PDB file of C-alpha atoms in Angstrom:
ATOM      1  CA  MET A   1      52.231  11.893  58.847  1.00 51.00           C
ATOM      2  CA  PRO A   2      49.622  13.981  60.785  1.00 53.00           C
ATOM      3  CA  SER A   3      51.008  16.668  63.036  1.00 52.00           C
ATOM      4  CA  PRO A   4      50.611  16.356  66.827  1.00 49.00           C
ATOM      5  CA  SER A   5      47.989  19.135  66.758  1.00 48.00           C
ATOM      6  CA  THR A   6      45.947  17.227  64.120  1.00 45.00           C
ATOM      7  CA  ILE A   7      46.122  14.002  66.153  1.00 41.00           C
ATOM      8  CA  ALA A   8      44.996  15.887  69.226  1.00 43.00           C
ATOM      9  CA  ALA A   9      42.035  17.345  67.339  1.00 43.00           C
ATOM     10  CA  MET A  10      41.038  13.907  66.036  1.00 44.00           C
ATOM     11  CA  SER A  11      41.138  12.405  69.519  1.00 46.00           C
ATOM     12  CA  VAL A  12      38.986  15.047  71.243  1.00 47.00           C
ATOM     13  CA  PRO A  13      35.918  13.221  72.678  1.00 52.00           C
ATOM     14  CA  LEU A  14      32.448  14.296  71.593  1.00 49.00           C
ATOM     15  CA  PRO A  15      30.366  16.247  74.080  1.00 54.00           C
ATOM     16  CA  ARG A  16      27.974  14.094  76.113  1.00 54.00           C
ATOM     17  CA  THR A  17      24.867  15.455  74.329  1.00 50.00           C
ATOM     18  CA  SER A  18      26.367  14.708  70.919  1.00 51.00           C
ATOM     19  CA  ARG A  19      27.266  11.175  71.983  1.00 50.00           C
ATOM     20  CA  ARG A  20      23.674  10.634  73.093  1.00 53.00           C
ATOM     21  CA  ARG A  21      22.309  11.841  69.755  1.00 55.00           C
ATOM     22  CA  VAL A  22      24.653   9.591  67.776  1.00 43.00           C
ATOM     23  CA  LEU A  23      23.892   6.603  70.010  1.00 44.00           C
ATOM     24  CA  GLY A  24      20.168   7.274  69.777  1.00 52.00           C
ATOM     25  CA  GLY A  25      20.359   7.430  65.986  1.00 51.00           C
ATOM     26  CA  LEU A  26      22.223   4.149  65.823  1.00 41.00           C
ATOM     27  CA  LEU A  27      19.686   2.489  68.106  1.00 47.00           C
ATOM     28  CA  CYS A  28      16.801   3.726  65.921  1.00 47.00           C
ATOM     29  CA  LEU A  29      18.199   2.163  62.741  1.00 44.00           C
ATOM     30  CA  PRO A  30      17.294  -1.426  63.630  1.00 51.00           C
ATOM     31  CA  LEU A  31      13.911  -0.255  64.921  1.00 45.00           C
ATOM     32  CA  ILE A  32      13.110   1.431  61.589  1.00 44.00           C
ATOM     33  CA  ALA A  33      14.255  -1.616  59.655  1.00 47.00           C
ATOM     34  CA  GLY A  34      12.244  -3.820  62.006  1.00 51.00           C
ATOM     35  CA  CYS A  35       9.079  -1.772  61.462  1.00 47.00           C
ATOM     36  CA  ALA A  36       9.458  -2.049  57.699  1.00 46.00           C
ATOM     37  CA  GLN A  37       9.951  -5.806  58.004  1.00 55.00           C
ATOM     38  CA  MET A  38       6.899  -6.098  60.257  1.00 47.00           C
ATOM     39  CA  ALA A  39       4.826  -4.178  57.703  1.00 43.00           C
ATOM     40  CA  VAL A  40       5.908  -6.602  54.965  1.00 46.00           C
ATOM     41  CA  VAL A  41       5.161  -9.609  57.179  1.00 47.00           C
ATOM     42  CA  GLY A  42       1.768  -8.145  58.055  1.00 47.00           C
ATOM     43  CA  ARG A  43       0.871  -7.800  54.387  1.00 50.00           C
ATOM     44  CA  ILE A  44       1.963 -11.380  53.697  1.00 51.00           C
ATOM     45  CA  PHE A  45      -0.291 -12.782  56.405  1.00 49.00           C
ATOM     46  CA  TYR A  46      -3.189 -10.314  56.365  1.00 51.00           C
ATOM     47  CA  GLY A  47      -3.033  -8.682  52.928  1.00 57.00           C
ATOM     48  CA  ASP A  48      -3.293  -4.968  52.196  1.00 68.00           C
ATOM     49  CA  PRO A  49      -5.421  -2.842  54.548  1.00 81.00           C
ATOM     50  CA  LYS A  50      -9.137  -2.675  53.783  1.00 77.00           C
ATOM     51  CA  GLN A  51     -11.233   0.452  53.457  1.00 88.00           C
ATOM     52  CA  ASP A  52     -15.004   0.853  53.655  1.00 82.00           C
ATOM     53  CA  GLY A  53     -16.868   2.027  50.585  1.00 85.00           C
ATOM     54  CA  LEU A  54     -17.654   5.738  50.426  1.00 91.00           C
ATOM     55  CA  PHE A  55     -21.364   5.153  50.999  1.00 95.00           C
ATOM     56  CA  GLU A  56     -20.671   3.369  54.288  1.00 94.00           C
ATOM     57  CA  GLN A  57     -18.093   5.978  55.316  1.00 94.00           C
ATOM     58  CA  ILE A  58     -20.662   8.759  54.898  1.00 95.00           C
ATOM     59  CA  THR A  59     -23.851   7.056  56.104  1.00 94.00           C
ATOM     60  CA  GLY A  60     -22.551   4.354  58.433  1.00 94.00           C
ATOM     61  CA  GLN A  61     -24.759   1.846  56.580  1.00 93.00           C
ATOM     62  CA  SER A  62     -23.287  -1.230  54.913  1.00 93.00           C
ATOM     63  CA  LEU A  63     -24.644  -2.685  51.676  1.00 93.00           C
ATOM     64  CA  GLU A  64     -22.943  -6.022  52.373  1.00 87.00           C
ATOM     65  CA  ASP A  65     -25.304  -7.195  55.114  1.00 88.00           C
ATOM     66  CA  GLY A  66     -27.999  -8.692  52.870  1.00 89.00           C
ATOM     67  CA  ALA A  67     -29.956  -5.545  52.017  1.00 94.00           C
ATOM     68  CA  ARG A  68     -31.597  -5.536  48.591  1.00 96.00           C
ATOM     69  CA  VAL A  69     -29.941  -2.940  46.353  1.00 97.00           C
ATOM     70  CA  ALA A  70     -31.376  -1.588  43.095  1.00 96.00           C
ATOM     71  CA  LEU A  71     -29.069   0.069  40.572  1.00 97.00           C
ATOM     72  CA  VAL A  72     -29.999   2.269  37.609  1.00 96.00           C
ATOM     73  CA  CYS A  73     -27.599   3.835  35.084  1.00 96.00           C
ATOM     74  CA  THR A  74     -28.804   6.542  32.742  1.00 96.00           C
ATOM     75  CA  ALA A  75     -27.247   8.756  30.069  1.00 96.00           C
ATOM     76  CA  PRO A  76     -28.656  11.653  27.997  1.00 95.00           C
ATOM     77  CA  ASP A  77     -29.379  11.472  24.270  1.00 93.00           C
ATOM     78  CA  SER A  78     -26.177  13.375  23.556  1.00 94.00           C
ATOM     79  CA  ILE A  79     -24.299  10.273  24.733  1.00 96.00           C
ATOM     80  CA  THR A  80     -26.615   7.439  23.674  1.00 94.00           C
ATOM     81  CA  THR A  81     -26.777   8.642  20.059  1.00 94.00           C
ATOM     82  CA  LYS A  82     -23.085   7.762  19.796  1.00 94.00           C
ATOM     83  CA  TYR A  83     -22.772   5.118  22.523  1.00 95.00           C
ATOM     84  CA  ASP A  84     -26.207   3.533  22.474  1.00 91.00           C
ATOM     85  CA  MET A  85     -25.411   0.750  24.974  1.00 93.00           C
ATOM     86  CA  VAL A  86     -23.066   2.564  27.335  1.00 95.00           C
ATOM     87  CA  SER A  87     -25.503   2.975  30.261  1.00 95.00           C
ATOM     88  CA  ILE A  88     -26.561  -0.684  30.006  1.00 94.00           C
ATOM     89  CA  ASP A  89     -22.953  -1.886  29.719  1.00 95.00           C
ATOM     90  CA  ILE A  90     -21.885   0.075  32.807  1.00 96.00           C
ATOM     91  CA  GLN A  91     -24.964  -1.013  34.745  1.00 96.00           C
ATOM     92  CA  GLU A  92     -24.379  -4.699  33.948  1.00 95.00           C
ATOM     93  CA  GLU A  93     -20.671  -4.497  34.821  1.00 95.00           C
ATOM     94  CA  LEU A  94     -21.457  -2.737  38.091  1.00 96.00           C
ATOM     95  CA  ILE A  95     -24.021  -5.388  39.005  1.00 96.00           C
ATOM     96  CA  ARG A  96     -21.535  -8.177  38.295  1.00 94.00           C
ATOM     97  CA  THR A  97     -18.861  -6.419  40.355  1.00 92.00           C
ATOM     98  CA  MET A  98     -21.214  -5.781  43.293  1.00 94.00           C
ATOM     99  CA  ARG A  99     -22.462  -9.353  43.314  1.00 94.00           C
ATOM    100  CA  ARG A 100     -18.881 -10.609  43.462  1.00 92.00           C
ATOM    101  CA  ARG A 101     -18.648  -8.554  46.662  1.00 92.00           C
ATOM    102  CA  ASP A 102     -21.732 -10.319  48.082  1.00 92.00           C
ATOM    103  CA  ILE A 103     -24.093  -7.375  47.621  1.00 95.00           C
ATOM    104  CA  ASN A 104     -27.663  -8.503  47.000  1.00 96.00           C
ATOM    105  CA  VAL A 105     -28.415  -6.564  43.803  1.00 96.00           C
ATOM    106  CA  VAL A 106     -31.904  -6.576  42.301  1.00 95.00           C
ATOM    107  CA  ASP A 107     -32.086  -8.255  38.884  1.00 93.00           C
ATOM    108  CA  ALA A 108     -31.637  -5.776  36.039  1.00 91.00           C
ATOM    109  CA  ASP A 109     -34.818  -7.045  34.343  1.00 92.00           C
ATOM    110  CA  GLU A 110     -36.910  -5.641  37.208  1.00 92.00           C
ATOM    111  CA  ILE A 111     -35.365  -2.229  36.673  1.00 92.00           C
ATOM    112  CA  SER A 112     -35.850  -2.436  32.887  1.00 91.00           C
ATOM    113  CA  THR A 113     -39.510  -3.331  33.331  1.00 92.00           C
ATOM    114  CA  ALA A 114     -40.064  -0.381  35.668  1.00 91.00           C
ATOM    115  CA  LEU A 115     -38.384   1.956  33.179  1.00 90.00           C
ATOM    116  CA  ASP A 116     -40.317   0.540  30.211  1.00 91.00           C
ATOM    117  CA  ASP A 117     -43.602   0.967  32.084  1.00 90.00           C
ATOM    118  CA  ASN A 118     -42.701   4.625  32.463  1.00 87.00           C
ATOM    119  CA  GLY A 119     -41.878   5.168  28.797  1.00 87.00           C
ATOM    120  CA  GLY A 120     -38.171   4.512  29.271  1.00 87.00           C
ATOM    121  CA  ILE A 121     -37.812   7.637  31.427  1.00 89.00           C
ATOM    122  CA  PHE A 122     -36.098   7.497  34.791  1.00 92.00           C
ATOM    123  CA  ASP A 123     -38.626   8.290  37.482  1.00 92.00           C
ATOM    124  CA  LEU A 124     -37.544   7.748  41.070  1.00 93.00           C
ATOM    125  CA  ARG A 125     -41.046   7.331  42.450  1.00 91.00           C
ATOM    126  CA  ALA A 126     -42.075   4.842  39.768  1.00 91.00           C
ATOM    127  CA  ILE A 127     -39.024   2.643  40.396  1.00 93.00           C
ATOM    128  CA  VAL A 128     -39.478   2.761  44.182  1.00 93.00           C
ATOM    129  CA  GLU A 129     -43.089   1.656  43.835  1.00 91.00           C
ATOM    130  CA  ALA A 130     -42.322  -1.107  41.319  1.00 92.00           C
ATOM    131  CA  VAL A 131     -39.098  -2.609  42.694  1.00 93.00           C
ATOM    132  CA  ASP A 132     -38.661  -4.319  46.055  1.00 93.00           C
ATOM    133  CA  ALA A 133     -35.411  -2.833  47.348  1.00 95.00           C
ATOM    134  CA  ASP A 134     -33.955  -1.352  50.512  1.00 96.00           C
ATOM    135  CA  TYR A 135     -31.611   0.995  48.678  1.00 97.00           C
ATOM    136  CA  LEU A 136     -31.661   2.535  45.225  1.00 97.00           C
ATOM    137  CA  PHE A 137     -28.627   3.998  43.442  1.00 97.00           C
ATOM    138  CA  HIS A 138     -28.801   6.140  40.328  1.00 97.00           C
ATOM    139  CA  VAL A 139     -25.630   6.515  38.261  1.00 98.00           C
ATOM    140  CA  ASP A 140     -26.217   9.597  36.121  1.00 97.00           C
ATOM    141  CA  ILE A 141     -23.630   9.630  33.314  1.00 98.00           C
ATOM    142  CA  GLN A 142     -23.409  13.160  31.922  1.00 97.00           C
ATOM    143  CA  GLN A 143     -20.261  12.895  29.776  1.00 97.00           C
ATOM    144  CA  PHE A 144     -18.675   9.883  28.126  1.00 97.00           C
ATOM    145  CA  SER A 145     -16.079   9.587  25.386  1.00 96.00           C
ATOM    146  CA  HIS A 146     -13.208   7.306  24.418  1.00 95.00           C
ATOM    147  CA  LEU A 147     -11.376   9.518  21.889  1.00 94.00           C
ATOM    148  CA  VAL A 148      -9.136  12.550  22.239  1.00 94.00           C
ATOM    149  CA  PRO A 149     -11.116  15.535  20.830  1.00 90.00           C
ATOM    150  CA  ASN A 150     -10.252  16.096  17.158  1.00 89.00           C
ATOM    151  CA  SER A 151      -7.800  13.173  17.278  1.00 92.00           C
ATOM    152  CA  PRO A 152      -9.622   9.956  16.285  1.00 89.00           C
ATOM    153  CA  GLN A 153      -6.319   8.072  16.199  1.00 94.00           C
ATOM    154  CA  LEU A 154      -5.805   8.546  19.942  1.00 96.00           C
ATOM    155  CA  TYR A 155      -7.833   6.697  22.579  1.00 96.00           C
ATOM    156  CA  HIS A 156      -8.439   8.381  25.917  1.00 96.00           C
ATOM    157  CA  GLY A 157     -11.466   7.582  28.068  1.00 96.00           C
ATOM    158  CA  ARG A 158     -13.297  10.276  29.999  1.00 96.00           C
ATOM    159  CA  ALA A 159     -16.485   9.948  32.027  1.00 97.00           C
ATOM    160  CA  PHE A 160     -18.212  12.481  34.236  1.00 98.00           C
ATOM    161  CA  GLY A 161     -21.399  12.296  36.246  1.00 98.00           C
ATOM    162  CA  TYR A 162     -23.011  11.763  39.616  1.00 98.00           C
ATOM    163  CA  VAL A 163     -24.037   8.874  41.850  1.00 98.00           C
ATOM    164  CA  PHE A 164     -27.168   9.388  43.939  1.00 98.00           C
ATOM    165  CA  GLY A 165     -28.081   7.012  46.756  1.00 97.00           C
ATOM    166  CA  TYR A 166     -31.504   6.583  48.372  1.00 97.00           C
ATOM    167  CA  GLU A 167     -32.909   4.557  51.221  1.00 96.00           C
ATOM    168  CA  VAL A 168     -36.342   3.137  50.422  1.00 95.00           C
ATOM    169  CA  ARG A 169     -38.787   3.427  53.305  1.00 91.00           C
ATOM    170  CA  GLY A 170     -42.320   2.225  53.796  1.00 84.00           C
ATOM    171  CA  ALA A 171     -45.432   4.258  54.503  1.00 73.00           C
ATOM    172  CA  ASN A 172     -45.381   6.229  57.744  1.00 73.00           C
ATOM    173  CA  GLU A 173     -46.917   9.304  59.328  1.00 64.00           C
ATOM    174  CA  GLN A 174     -45.149  11.576  56.870  1.00 69.00           C
ATOM    175  CA  ALA A 175     -45.756   9.498  53.708  1.00 69.00           C
ATOM    176  CA  SER A 176     -48.713   7.399  52.670  1.00 67.00           C
ATOM    177  CA  ALA A 177     -46.717   5.094  50.353  1.00 81.00           C
ATOM    178  CA  ARG A 178     -43.227   3.711  49.841  1.00 87.00           C
ATOM    179  CA  HIS A 179     -40.805   6.530  49.246  1.00 91.00           C
ATOM    180  CA  ALA A 180     -37.094   7.266  48.839  1.00 94.00           C
ATOM    181  CA  VAL A 181     -34.949   9.412  51.089  1.00 95.00           C
ATOM    182  CA  GLN A 182     -31.662  10.662  49.620  1.00 97.00           C
ATOM    183  CA  LEU A 183     -28.641   9.738  51.739  1.00 96.00           C
ATOM    184  CA  PHE A 184     -25.776  10.055  49.296  1.00 97.00           C
ATOM    185  CA  GLU A 185     -24.502  12.143  46.385  1.00 97.00           C
ATOM    186  CA  ARG A 186     -21.060  11.925  44.827  1.00 97.00           C
ATOM    187  CA  GLU A 187     -19.483  13.303  41.671  1.00 97.00           C
ATOM    188  CA  PHE A 188     -17.163  11.175  39.544  1.00 97.00           C
ATOM    189  CA  ASP A 189     -14.699  12.424  36.958  1.00 96.00           C
ATOM    190  CA  ILE A 190     -12.640   9.561  35.596  1.00 95.00           C
ATOM    191  CA  GLU A 191      -9.927   9.377  32.956  1.00 95.00           C
ATOM    192  CA  TYR A 192      -8.575   6.179  31.451  1.00 95.00           C
ATOM    193  CA  PRO A 193      -5.740   5.376  31.294  1.00 92.00           C
ATOM    194  CA  GLY A 194      -4.559   8.314  33.371  1.00 84.00           C
ATOM    195  CA  LYS A 195      -3.427  11.405  31.504  1.00 83.00           C
ATOM    196  CA  HIS A 196      -1.762   9.727  28.523  1.00 87.00           C
ATOM    197  CA  PRO A 197      -3.749   8.611  25.439  1.00 93.00           C
ATOM    198  CA  ILE A 198      -3.120   5.348  23.594  1.00 94.00           C
ATOM    199  CA  PRO A 199      -2.498   5.264  19.820  1.00 95.00           C
ATOM    200  CA  ALA A 200      -5.371   3.562  18.035  1.00 94.00           C
ATOM    201  CA  ASP A 201      -3.052   1.208  16.163  1.00 93.00           C
ATOM    202  CA  ARG A 202      -1.929  -0.419  19.433  1.00 93.00           C
ATOM    203  CA  THR A 203      -5.317  -1.610  20.718  1.00 93.00           C
ATOM    204  CA  PRO A 204      -8.558  -2.577  18.943  1.00 95.00           C
ATOM    205  CA  GLU A 205     -11.256   0.015  19.593  1.00 94.00           C
ATOM    206  CA  ARG A 206     -13.706  -2.475  21.110  1.00 94.00           C
ATOM    207  CA  VAL A 207     -11.024  -3.783  23.486  1.00 95.00           C
ATOM    208  CA  PHE A 208     -10.155  -0.260  24.642  1.00 96.00           C
ATOM    209  CA  ARG A 209     -13.791   0.657  25.250  1.00 95.00           C
ATOM    210  CA  ASN A 210     -14.386  -2.527  27.231  1.00 94.00           C
ATOM    211  CA  ARG A 211     -11.324  -1.878  29.386  1.00 95.00           C
ATOM    212  CA  PHE A 212     -12.463   1.689  29.948  1.00 96.00           C
ATOM    213  CA  ILE A 213     -15.917   0.547  31.045  1.00 95.00           C
ATOM    214  CA  ASP A 214     -14.369  -2.057  33.374  1.00 95.00           C
ATOM    215  CA  SER A 215     -12.139   0.615  34.937  1.00 94.00           C
ATOM    216  CA  LEU A 216     -15.020   3.078  35.247  1.00 96.00           C
ATOM    217  CA  SER A 217     -17.262   0.439  36.845  1.00 95.00           C
ATOM    218  CA  SER A 218     -14.567  -0.503  39.360  1.00 93.00           C
ATOM    219  CA  GLU A 219     -14.033   3.141  40.291  1.00 94.00           C
ATOM    220  CA  ILE A 220     -17.751   3.721  40.864  1.00 96.00           C
ATOM    221  CA  GLY A 221     -18.182   0.315  42.500  1.00 94.00           C
ATOM    222  CA  ARG A 222     -15.710   1.168  45.258  1.00 94.00           C
ATOM    223  CA  MET A 223     -18.293   3.663  46.507  1.00 95.00           C
ATOM    224  CA  PHE A 224     -20.485   0.708  47.475  1.00 95.00           C
ATOM    225  CA  TYR A 225     -18.277  -1.986  48.977  1.00 91.00           C
ATOM    226  CA  GLU A 226     -15.198  -2.635  51.088  1.00 89.00           C
ATOM    227  CA  PHE A 227     -11.957  -2.821  49.124  1.00 67.00           C
ATOM    228  CA  ARG A 228      -8.239  -3.207  49.630  1.00 70.00           C
ATOM    229  CA  THR A 229      -6.130  -0.087  49.231  1.00 64.00           C
ATOM    230  CA  ASN A 230      -3.990  -1.667  46.492  1.00 59.00           C
ATOM    231  CA  GLU A 231      -7.090  -1.851  44.251  1.00 57.00           C
ATOM    232  CA  THR A 232      -6.942   1.921  43.775  1.00 56.00           C
ATOM    233  CA  PHE A 233      -3.558   1.816  42.005  1.00 49.00           C
TER     234      PHE A 233
END
């Protein structure tokens, strides 16, 4: 049985400031729980928050308002000798993705014709003169691989390069012909899937490469259009 002194100590009232802190903490608990519930309800009704593409964040100009957008993907010989179709595959996947987001992308055949007329070499001025577009984007792939170095039995995608964005303007006092003004430049350095490679015996090589290209295209594509935050996970 507790001694009288122990009972007295247990029955000493808390100071007024301490009582206020305890009461305030108790009152905050339902508020915190309520906020969490409201966040869940908001996502149910409105979905995850949306974020503007990086191009619009930087320039204030949207590509989803009907503007004609031309897209070109290029890669050096050091890549195309091993992955001969990689620039075309990424370009086509990006175009499909952008069109699903209601971006008016110029047909790839127009870009191919402009490149072919210039000997297959990317020339900004030649494309601007040949293609009717309001914006032109150049995806310059400088590194691309799907294998861990010196480990052909491990798949790990890596792509590095730059995205350049131009606004195409007509002749004016400063220029006698259609010309491009650079508005945007962004580096990309993408690994797939994350930091951990996948053993080759778990996934067919073609399947892995296609998934890597899809992931790479989605990552680059989010520079151009509005997306929900959960798409980045």
